[in-house]
Short mmCIF file of C-alpha atoms in Angstrom, two decimals:
data_model
loop_
_atom_site.label_atom_id
_atom_site.label_comp_id
_atom_site.label_asym_id
_atom_site.label_seq_id
_atom_site.Cartn_x
_atom_site.Cartn_y
_atom_site.Cartn_z
CA MET A 1 -1.60 0.40 -0.49
CA LEU A 2 -3.80 -0.68 2.44
CA ARG A 3 -7.34 -2.15 2.11
CA ARG A 4 -5.39 -3.87 -0.65
CA PHE A 5 -7.14 -6.05 -3.25
CA ILE A 6 -6.84 -9.76 -2.47
CA SER A 7 -8.04 -12.12 -5.16
CA LEU A 8 -10.83 -14.60 -4.53
CA LEU A 9 -8.27 -17.34 -4.92
CA LEU A 10 -6.46 -16.09 -1.82
CA ALA A 11 -9.42 -14.86 0.20
CA THR A 12 -9.97 -18.26 1.77
CA LEU A 13 -6.50 -18.06 3.28
CA LEU A 14 -7.71 -15.31 5.54
CA THR A 15 -10.81 -17.04 6.83
CA GLY A 16 -10.85 -16.69 10.56
CA VAL A 17 -7.92 -14.29 10.63
CA GLY A 18 -8.85 -11.15 12.48
CA GLY A 19 -7.27 -8.50 14.64
CA TRP A 20 -6.07 -9.11 18.14
CA LEU A 21 -8.20 -6.91 20.34
CA VAL A 22 -6.84 -5.65 23.63
CA PRO A 23 -9.31 -6.78 26.32
CA PHE A 24 -8.76 -3.93 28.73
CA ALA A 25 -10.88 -0.91 29.61
CA MET A 26 -8.42 1.95 29.37
CA ALA A 27 -8.60 5.71 29.52
CA THR A 28 -7.49 7.38 26.30
CA THR A 29 -4.42 9.62 26.16
CA THR A 30 -4.25 11.93 23.13
CA TYR A 31 -1.12 13.58 21.73
CA ASN A 32 -0.76 15.99 18.84
CA ASP A 33 2.86 15.74 17.62
CA LEU A 34 4.99 13.51 19.85
CA THR A 35 8.75 12.87 19.53
CA ILE A 36 10.33 10.07 21.57
CA THR A 37 14.04 10.41 22.29
CA ASN A 38 14.51 7.88 25.11
CA ALA A 39 13.24 4.43 26.08
CA GLN A 40 9.51 4.34 26.82
CA VAL A 41 7.13 1.46 27.63
CA TRP A 42 3.37 1.91 27.38
CA THR A 43 1.51 -0.88 29.20
CA LYS A 44 -2.28 -1.26 29.11
CA GLN A 45 -2.68 2.15 27.53
CA ASP A 46 -5.05 3.51 24.90
CA VAL A 47 -3.23 6.25 22.96
CA ARG A 48 -4.35 8.43 20.03
CA ILE A 49 -2.00 10.49 17.86
CA ASP A 50 -3.68 13.51 16.25
CA GLY A 51 -0.54 14.66 14.44
CA LYS A 52 2.69 12.69 13.96
CA LEU A 53 4.53 10.23 16.18
CA SER A 54 8.33 10.35 15.69
CA ILE A 55 10.91 8.07 17.26
CA ALA A 56 14.29 9.79 17.05
CA PRO A 57 17.77 8.16 17.05
CA GLY A 58 18.34 6.60 20.46
CA GLY A 59 14.62 6.49 21.17
CA SER A 60 12.44 3.41 21.59
CA LEU A 61 8.77 2.73 22.24
CA SER A 62 7.30 -0.58 23.44
CA LEU A 63 3.56 -1.26 23.54
CA VAL A 64 2.28 -4.01 25.85
CA ASP A 65 -1.42 -4.88 25.96
CA SER A 66 -2.14 -1.48 24.45
CA THR A 67 -3.91 0.27 21.57
CA LEU A 68 -2.28 2.95 19.41
CA LEU A 69 -4.55 4.88 17.04
CA PHE A 70 -3.57 7.43 14.40
CA ASP A 71 -6.13 10.12 13.52
CA ALA A 72 -5.09 10.72 9.92
CA VAL A 73 -6.86 13.69 8.32
CA ASN A 74 -6.39 12.52 4.72
CA GLU A 75 -5.97 9.06 3.24
CA GLY A 76 -2.32 8.05 3.51
CA ASP A 77 -1.17 10.87 5.82
CA GLU A 78 2.36 10.39 7.18
CA THR A 79 1.66 9.85 10.87
CA PHE A 80 4.61 7.79 12.14
CA THR A 81 8.34 8.15 11.36
CA MET A 82 11.49 6.49 12.70
CA SER A 83 15.14 7.34 12.09
CA GLY A 84 18.65 6.40 13.16
CA ASN A 85 18.60 3.36 15.43
CA ALA A 86 15.06 4.03 16.64
CA ALA A 87 13.07 0.98 17.78
CA PHE A 88 9.35 0.21 18.03
CA SER A 89 7.81 -2.97 19.39
CA ALA A 90 4.30 -4.12 20.22
CA LYS A 91 3.07 -7.20 22.10
CA ASN A 92 -0.57 -8.22 22.48
CA SER A 93 -1.52 -4.84 21.05
CA THR A 94 -3.37 -3.11 18.22
CA VAL A 95 -2.06 -0.35 15.94
CA ALA A 96 -4.75 1.14 13.71
CA SER A 97 -6.57 4.22 12.42
CA GLY A 98 -8.73 6.19 14.79
CA SER A 99 -10.27 8.40 12.10
CA GLY A 100 -11.25 5.93 9.41
CA LYS A 101 -8.52 7.36 7.12
CA GLN A 102 -5.45 5.35 6.26
CA TRP A 103 -2.18 6.27 7.98
CA ASN A 104 1.39 5.34 7.14
CA LEU A 105 4.77 4.72 8.74
CA LYS A 106 8.21 5.46 7.32
CA ALA A 107 11.28 3.83 8.88
CA TYR A 108 14.75 5.07 7.89
CA ASP A 109 18.41 4.27 8.54
CA SER A 110 18.77 1.21 10.82
CA SER A 111 15.51 1.59 12.70
CA SER A 112 13.69 -1.61 13.67
CA LEU A 113 10.12 -2.76 14.27
CA SER A 114 9.02 -5.88 16.13
CA PHE A 115 5.49 -7.26 16.56
CA ASP A 116 4.37 -10.15 18.75
CA SER A 117 0.71 -11.27 18.78
CA THR A 118 -0.27 -7.83 17.48
CA ALA A 119 -2.61 -6.50 14.79
CA VAL A 120 -1.63 -3.61 12.52
CA ARG A 121 -4.31 -2.34 10.17
CA ASP A 122 -5.79 0.62 8.25
CA ASP A 123 -2.39 1.76 6.91
CA THR A 124 -1.16 2.40 3.39
CA GLY A 125 1.98 0.48 4.24
CA MET A 126 4.74 0.34 6.80
CA ARG A 127 7.53 1.60 4.57
CA LEU A 128 11.03 0.31 5.28
CA PHE A 129 13.90 2.35 3.81
CA ASP A 130 17.70 2.13 3.99
CA SER A 131 18.63 -0.86 6.21
CA SER A 132 15.59 -0.76 8.47
CA SER A 133 13.92 -4.02 9.48
CA LEU A 134 10.62 -5.53 10.59
CA THR A 135 10.04 -8.79 12.44
CA ALA A 136 6.57 -10.21 13.08
CA THR A 137 5.67 -13.21 15.25
CA ALA A 138 2.07 -14.46 15.37
CA SER A 139 0.97 -11.03 14.12
CA ASN A 140 -1.13 -9.58 11.32
CA VAL A 141 0.96 -6.66 10.07
CA ALA A 142 -1.23 -5.73 7.08
CA GLU A 143 1.19 -4.25 4.53
CA VAL A 144 4.97 -3.96 4.61
CA GLN A 145 6.98 -2.21 1.88
CA VAL A 146 10.63 -3.10 1.33
CA HIS A 147 12.92 -0.44 -0.20
CA ASN A 148 16.70 -0.14 -0.55
CA SER A 149 18.39 -2.73 1.72
CA ALA A 150 15.53 -3.20 4.16
CA SER A 151 14.40 -6.60 5.44
CA VAL A 152 11.21 -8.26 6.66
CA SER A 153 10.79 -11.48 8.63
CA LEU A 154 7.40 -13.17 9.16
CA ASN A 155 7.17 -16.01 11.68
CA ASN A 156 4.85 -18.35 13.52
CA GLY A 157 1.45 -17.65 12.00
CA SER A 158 1.98 -14.06 10.91
CA THR A 159 0.21 -12.53 7.90
CA ALA A 160 1.26 -9.66 5.66
CA PHE A 161 0.91 -8.14 2.22
CA LEU A 162 4.43 -7.42 0.92
CA GLY A 163 5.41 -4.57 -1.39
CA LEU A 164 8.82 -4.89 -3.08
CA TYR A 165 10.38 -1.86 -4.80
CA PHE A 166 12.55 -2.04 -7.90
CA THR A 167 14.25 1.06 -9.33
CA GLY A 168 16.99 1.94 -11.81
CA SER A 169 17.58 -0.05 -14.98
CA GLY A 170 18.44 -3.55 -16.06
CA ALA A 171 16.77 -6.94 -15.69
CA VAL A 172 15.64 -8.65 -12.48
CA ASN A 173 14.53 -12.29 -12.46
CA LEU A 174 12.39 -13.89 -9.75
CA ILE A 175 11.48 -17.06 -11.56
CA SER A 176 11.40 -19.69 -8.80
CA GLY A 177 8.05 -18.86 -7.27
CA GLU A 178 9.44 -16.26 -4.88
CA LEU A 179 6.36 -14.09 -5.39
CA ALA A 180 3.74 -16.78 -4.78
CA ALA A 181 1.29 -15.61 -2.13
CA GLY A 182 -0.41 -18.04 0.25
CA GLY A 183 0.64 -20.15 3.18
CA VAL A 184 4.42 -20.52 3.37
CA THR A 185 6.27 -23.14 5.40
CA ALA A 186 9.70 -21.68 4.74
CA ARG A 187 10.95 -19.24 2.12
CA ALA A 188 13.81 -16.75 2.05
CA PHE A 189 15.08 -14.67 -0.83
CA ALA A 190 17.05 -11.52 -1.61
CA PHE A 191 16.26 -9.17 -4.46
CA PRO A 192 18.07 -6.20 -6.05
CA THR A 193 16.15 -2.99 -5.46
CA GLY A 194 18.36 -0.79 -7.62
CA SER A 195 19.69 0.95 -4.52
CA GLY A 196 20.66 -2.09 -2.45
CA THR A 197 19.45 -5.59 -1.70
CA GLY A 198 16.15 -6.27 0.01
CA ASN A 199 15.55 -9.44 2.02
CA VAL A 200 12.41 -11.43 2.77
CA SER A 201 12.13 -14.36 5.20
CA VAL A 202 8.88 -16.24 5.85
CA VAL A 203 8.41 -19.21 8.20
CA ASN A 204 5.03 -20.85 8.87
CA SER A 205 3.17 -17.68 7.90
CA THR A 206 0.83 -16.35 5.21
CA ILE A 207 1.58 -13.81 2.52
CA THR A 208 -1.77 -12.37 1.44
CA GLY A 209 -0.32 -10.87 -1.73
CA PHE A 210 2.64 -9.14 -3.32
CA GLN A 211 3.02 -5.77 -4.98
CA ALA A 212 6.04 -5.31 -7.24
CA ASP A 213 6.61 -1.56 -7.68
CA LEU A 214 8.53 -0.86 -10.89
CA SER A 215 9.98 2.52 -11.83
CA ASP A 216 12.59 4.04 -14.13
CA GLN A 217 13.64 1.45 -16.73
CA VAL A 218 13.76 -1.72 -14.65
CA SER A 219 12.43 -4.93 -16.22
CA LEU A 220 11.15 -7.63 -13.86
CA THR A 221 10.51 -11.20 -15.01
CA VAL A 222 8.55 -13.49 -12.70
CA SER A 223 7.36 -17.08 -12.91
CA GLY A 224 5.00 -18.93 -10.62
CA ALA A 225 3.80 -15.71 -8.99
CA VAL A 226 0.40 -15.76 -7.27
CA GLY A 227 -1.53 -12.71 -6.07
CA LEU A 228 0.98 -10.34 -7.69
CA ILE A 229 -0.10 -6.73 -8.21
CA PRO A 230 2.34 -4.69 -10.30
CA GLY A 231 2.70 -1.05 -9.32
CA ILE A 232 3.80 0.82 -12.44
CA HIS A 233 5.48 4.20 -11.83
CA LEU A 234 5.68 6.39 -14.93
CA ASN A 235 7.39 9.76 -15.28
CA ASN A 236 6.94 11.82 -18.47
CA VAL A 237 5.48 8.82 -20.29
CA SER A 238 2.62 9.08 -22.80
CA LYS A 239 0.90 5.94 -24.06
CA THR A 240 -2.48 4.37 -24.77
CA VAL A 241 -2.67 0.84 -23.39
CA GLY A 242 -5.18 -1.76 -24.58
CA GLY A 243 -5.57 -5.45 -24.06
CA ASN A 244 -6.48 -7.66 -21.14
CA LEU A 245 -3.68 -7.00 -18.67
CA THR A 246 -4.93 -8.74 -15.52
CA SER A 247 -6.53 -12.07 -14.65
CA SER A 248 -7.43 -14.10 -11.57
CA LEU A 249 -6.18 -17.16 -13.48
CA LEU A 250 -2.61 -18.24 -14.09
CA SER A 251 -1.46 -16.70 -17.35
CA THR A 252 1.53 -15.47 -19.32
CA GLY A 253 1.97 -11.94 -20.62
CA SER A 254 3.55 -8.55 -20.05
CA ILE A 255 2.86 -4.99 -18.99
CA ASP A 256 5.50 -3.14 -20.94
CA PHE A 257 6.40 0.55 -21.08
CA THR A 258 9.99 0.10 -22.22
CA ASP A 259 9.16 1.55 -25.64
CA LYS A 260 8.46 4.85 -23.84
CA GLY A 261 11.44 4.68 -21.48
CA GLY A 262 9.45 3.12 -18.65
CA PRO A 263 9.55 -0.20 -16.75
CA ALA A 264 8.17 -3.62 -17.65
CA LEU A 265 6.75 -6.70 -15.97
CA ILE A 266 7.03 -10.00 -17.83
CA TYR A 267 5.05 -12.76 -16.13
CA LYS A 268 4.94 -16.47 -16.86
CA ASN A 269 2.44 -18.97 -15.44
CA SER A 270 1.48 -16.32 -12.88
CA GLN A 271 -1.63 -14.78 -11.37
CA VAL A 272 -1.73 -11.00 -11.84
CA PRO A 273 -5.23 -10.08 -10.59
CA SER A 274 -4.92 -6.29 -10.48
CA LEU A 275 -2.75 -3.32 -11.43
CA ASN A 276 -1.70 -0.07 -9.74
CA VAL A 277 -0.55 2.99 -11.72
CA TYR A 278 1.29 6.08 -10.46
CA LEU A 279 1.93 8.99 -12.85
CA THR A 280 4.28 11.96 -12.43
CA GLY A 281 5.67 14.75 -14.58
CA THR A 282 3.83 15.28 -17.85
CA SER A 283 2.73 11.66 -18.25
CA ASN A 284 -0.47 11.09 -20.23
CA VAL A 285 -1.62 7.48 -20.07
CA SER A 286 -4.95 5.93 -21.09
CA PHE A 287 -6.12 2.38 -20.37
CA THR A 288 -8.68 1.30 -22.96
CA GLY A 289 -8.59 -2.47 -22.48
CA THR A 290 -10.07 -4.85 -19.93
CA LEU A 291 -8.35 -4.91 -16.57
CA ASP A 292 -8.75 -4.68 -12.82
CA MET A 293 -7.09 -1.70 -11.11
CA THR A 294 -6.70 -0.97 -7.39
CA GLU A 295 -4.75 2.28 -7.01
CA PRO A 296 -4.73 5.08 -9.62
CA TYR A 297 -2.54 8.06 -8.72
CA ALA A 298 -1.54 11.19 -10.67
CA GLN A 299 0.53 14.22 -9.66
CA ASP A 300 2.36 17.16 -11.25
CA GLU A 301 0.79 17.79 -14.69
CA SER A 302 0.03 14.18 -15.51
CA VAL A 303 -3.25 12.82 -16.91
CA LEU A 304 -4.56 9.31 -16.25
CA THR A 305 -7.64 8.13 -18.17
CA LEU A 306 -9.51 4.90 -17.46
CA GLY A 307 -12.06 3.52 -19.92
CA SER A 308 -15.20 1.43 -19.59
CA GLY A 309 -13.27 -1.84 -19.60
CA VAL A 310 -11.57 -0.99 -16.32
CA SER A 311 -12.94 -2.34 -13.03
CA LEU A 312 -11.65 -0.06 -10.30
CA LEU A 313 -11.42 -0.74 -6.56
CA ALA A 314 -9.74 2.63 -5.91
CA ASP A 315 -9.11 2.09 -2.21
CA VAL A 316 -6.72 5.04 -2.56
CA ALA A 317 -7.37 7.15 -5.69
CA GLN A 318 -5.60 10.50 -5.47
CA THR A 319 -4.56 13.44 -7.63
CA ARG A 320 -2.16 16.21 -6.63
CA ASP A 321 -0.75 19.45 -8.03
CA SER A 322 -2.58 20.09 -11.35
CA ALA A 323 -2.93 16.46 -12.37
CA LYS A 324 -6.11 14.93 -13.80
CA LEU A 325 -7.79 11.56 -13.28
CA ILE A 326 -10.60 10.84 -15.77
CA LEU A 327 -12.98 7.87 -15.54
CA ASN A 328 -15.17 7.19 -18.57
CA GLY A 329 -17.82 4.59 -17.73
CA THR A 330 -15.40 2.81 -15.42
CA THR A 331 -16.91 0.21 -13.06
CA LEU A 332 -16.32 0.88 -9.36
CA LEU A 333 -15.84 -2.14 -7.10
CA GLU A 334 -16.46 -2.81 -3.44
CA ARG A 335 -15.29 -6.07 -1.88
CA ASN A 336 -13.65 -7.65 1.17
CA GLY A 337 -14.22 -4.49 3.19
CA GLN A 338 -12.52 -2.34 0.57
CA TYR A 339 -14.31 0.55 -1.15
CA PRO A 340 -13.52 3.43 -3.53
CA SER A 341 -12.04 6.58 -1.97
CA PHE A 342 -11.25 9.55 -4.23
CA THR A 343 -9.30 12.64 -3.07
CA ALA A 344 -8.35 15.63 -5.25
CA PHE A 345 -5.62 17.76 -3.65
CA ASP A 346 -4.14 21.15 -4.57
CA ASP A 347 -5.44 22.28 -7.98
CA SER A 348 -6.00 18.79 -9.37
CA THR A 349 -9.20 17.41 -10.87
CA ILE A 350 -10.99 14.06 -10.76
CA THR A 351 -13.69 13.68 -13.43
CA LEU A 352 -16.20 10.84 -13.23
CA ASN A 353 -18.17 10.43 -16.46
CA ASN A 354 -21.09 7.99 -16.38
CA VAL A 355 -19.66 6.21 -13.35
CA ASN A 356 -21.96 4.51 -10.83
CA ALA A 357 -21.02 4.89 -7.17
CA THR A 358 -20.95 1.88 -4.87
CA PRO A 359 -22.77 2.18 -1.50
CA SER A 360 -19.59 3.14 0.39
CA THR A 361 -17.84 5.30 -2.24
CA GLN A 362 -16.10 8.30 -0.65
CA VAL A 363 -15.19 11.59 -2.39
CA TYR A 364 -12.97 14.31 -0.86
CA THR A 365 -11.30 17.54 -1.97
CA GLU A 366 -8.43 19.45 -0.35
CA GLY A 367 -7.25 22.95 -1.24
CA ASP A 368 -8.54 23.87 -4.70
CA GLY A 369 -9.00 20.25 -5.73
CA LYS A 370 -12.13 19.44 -7.74
CA VAL A 371 -14.25 16.34 -8.27
CA ARG A 372 -16.62 16.57 -11.23
CA ILE A 373 -19.43 14.02 -11.54
CA ASN A 374 -21.20 13.81 -14.90
CA GLY A 375 -23.96 11.23 -15.02
CA GLY A 376 -23.93 7.90 -13.29
CA THR A 377 -25.96 6.81 -10.27
CA GLY A 378 -25.59 6.58 -6.51
CA TRP A 379 -23.91 9.96 -5.95
#
């Protein structure tokens, strides 16, 4: 979810917020796959990871005045994992992509991450599972995803985009402005994830936006949300969806797949500026109305079709297996340093019918993946 859409309403919150650059001339050390099993401290080092960095149970890595770059081959490659009681910390450092492709981190069990005056960027999310935790102080940590019983704490001028994951069934209510992005003096809340309880704590920091990922048959009701992007996960669901589903203004409405055994978002007096959709199984979903979409994803045998009323940022647009993504006159967007990036993996197909490319639009194929461009300009 990185290079995430941030609405114009929130963009001013980030004025003047940049990365912390490490002001040292350092020789670069490059590793392919590296597993850390003991305590290591890297001070004033410039390190590149060509494969995957793993911190095993009992292992820890501390960066001080250093730069850590991940050379992801494909958008969203898994390049950093932690398990057990593994620990990672960074002070006055930068963690970013070295290849221009987005990387990601997955933290499991009781592993912990800590950032102090550090910039993390170019990732599709630092993903916290089980009871893992992340603490940031005076740091820009880009995107953090909270699953299961994980926790995140932002302090003293930190910034982050937060992804909260809801699974299972039943109703969840966050109706006291918990999901209002912007500058926060003090806010703490717990939320049921369907497989535990996630926790968020924010003190004197900025939340640049929220993503609420909804799967299975969960129904989430929010009120007073600002900068909320629903991520709708659909498995074996077929439906044609019309209407105006997103707006940069405060509004009331719903994005509802409960009639097909899927999840729902009910929002009241909330800003829902964009939508993400992830299809699996034999899902066949078409969006024919007017909306803004950031991430379209299809795998297995699913088919996702976007019509001419859809404005698509597509910072990560991917298909896998034999899935299909079809754009019919869809408008591609480029803003705030974000641009469309399409990748067809395996035997999947992306078809772009009468779609105009933006100046920075990227198109990739892997394996037997295919991208078919019919009409349009700028290709």
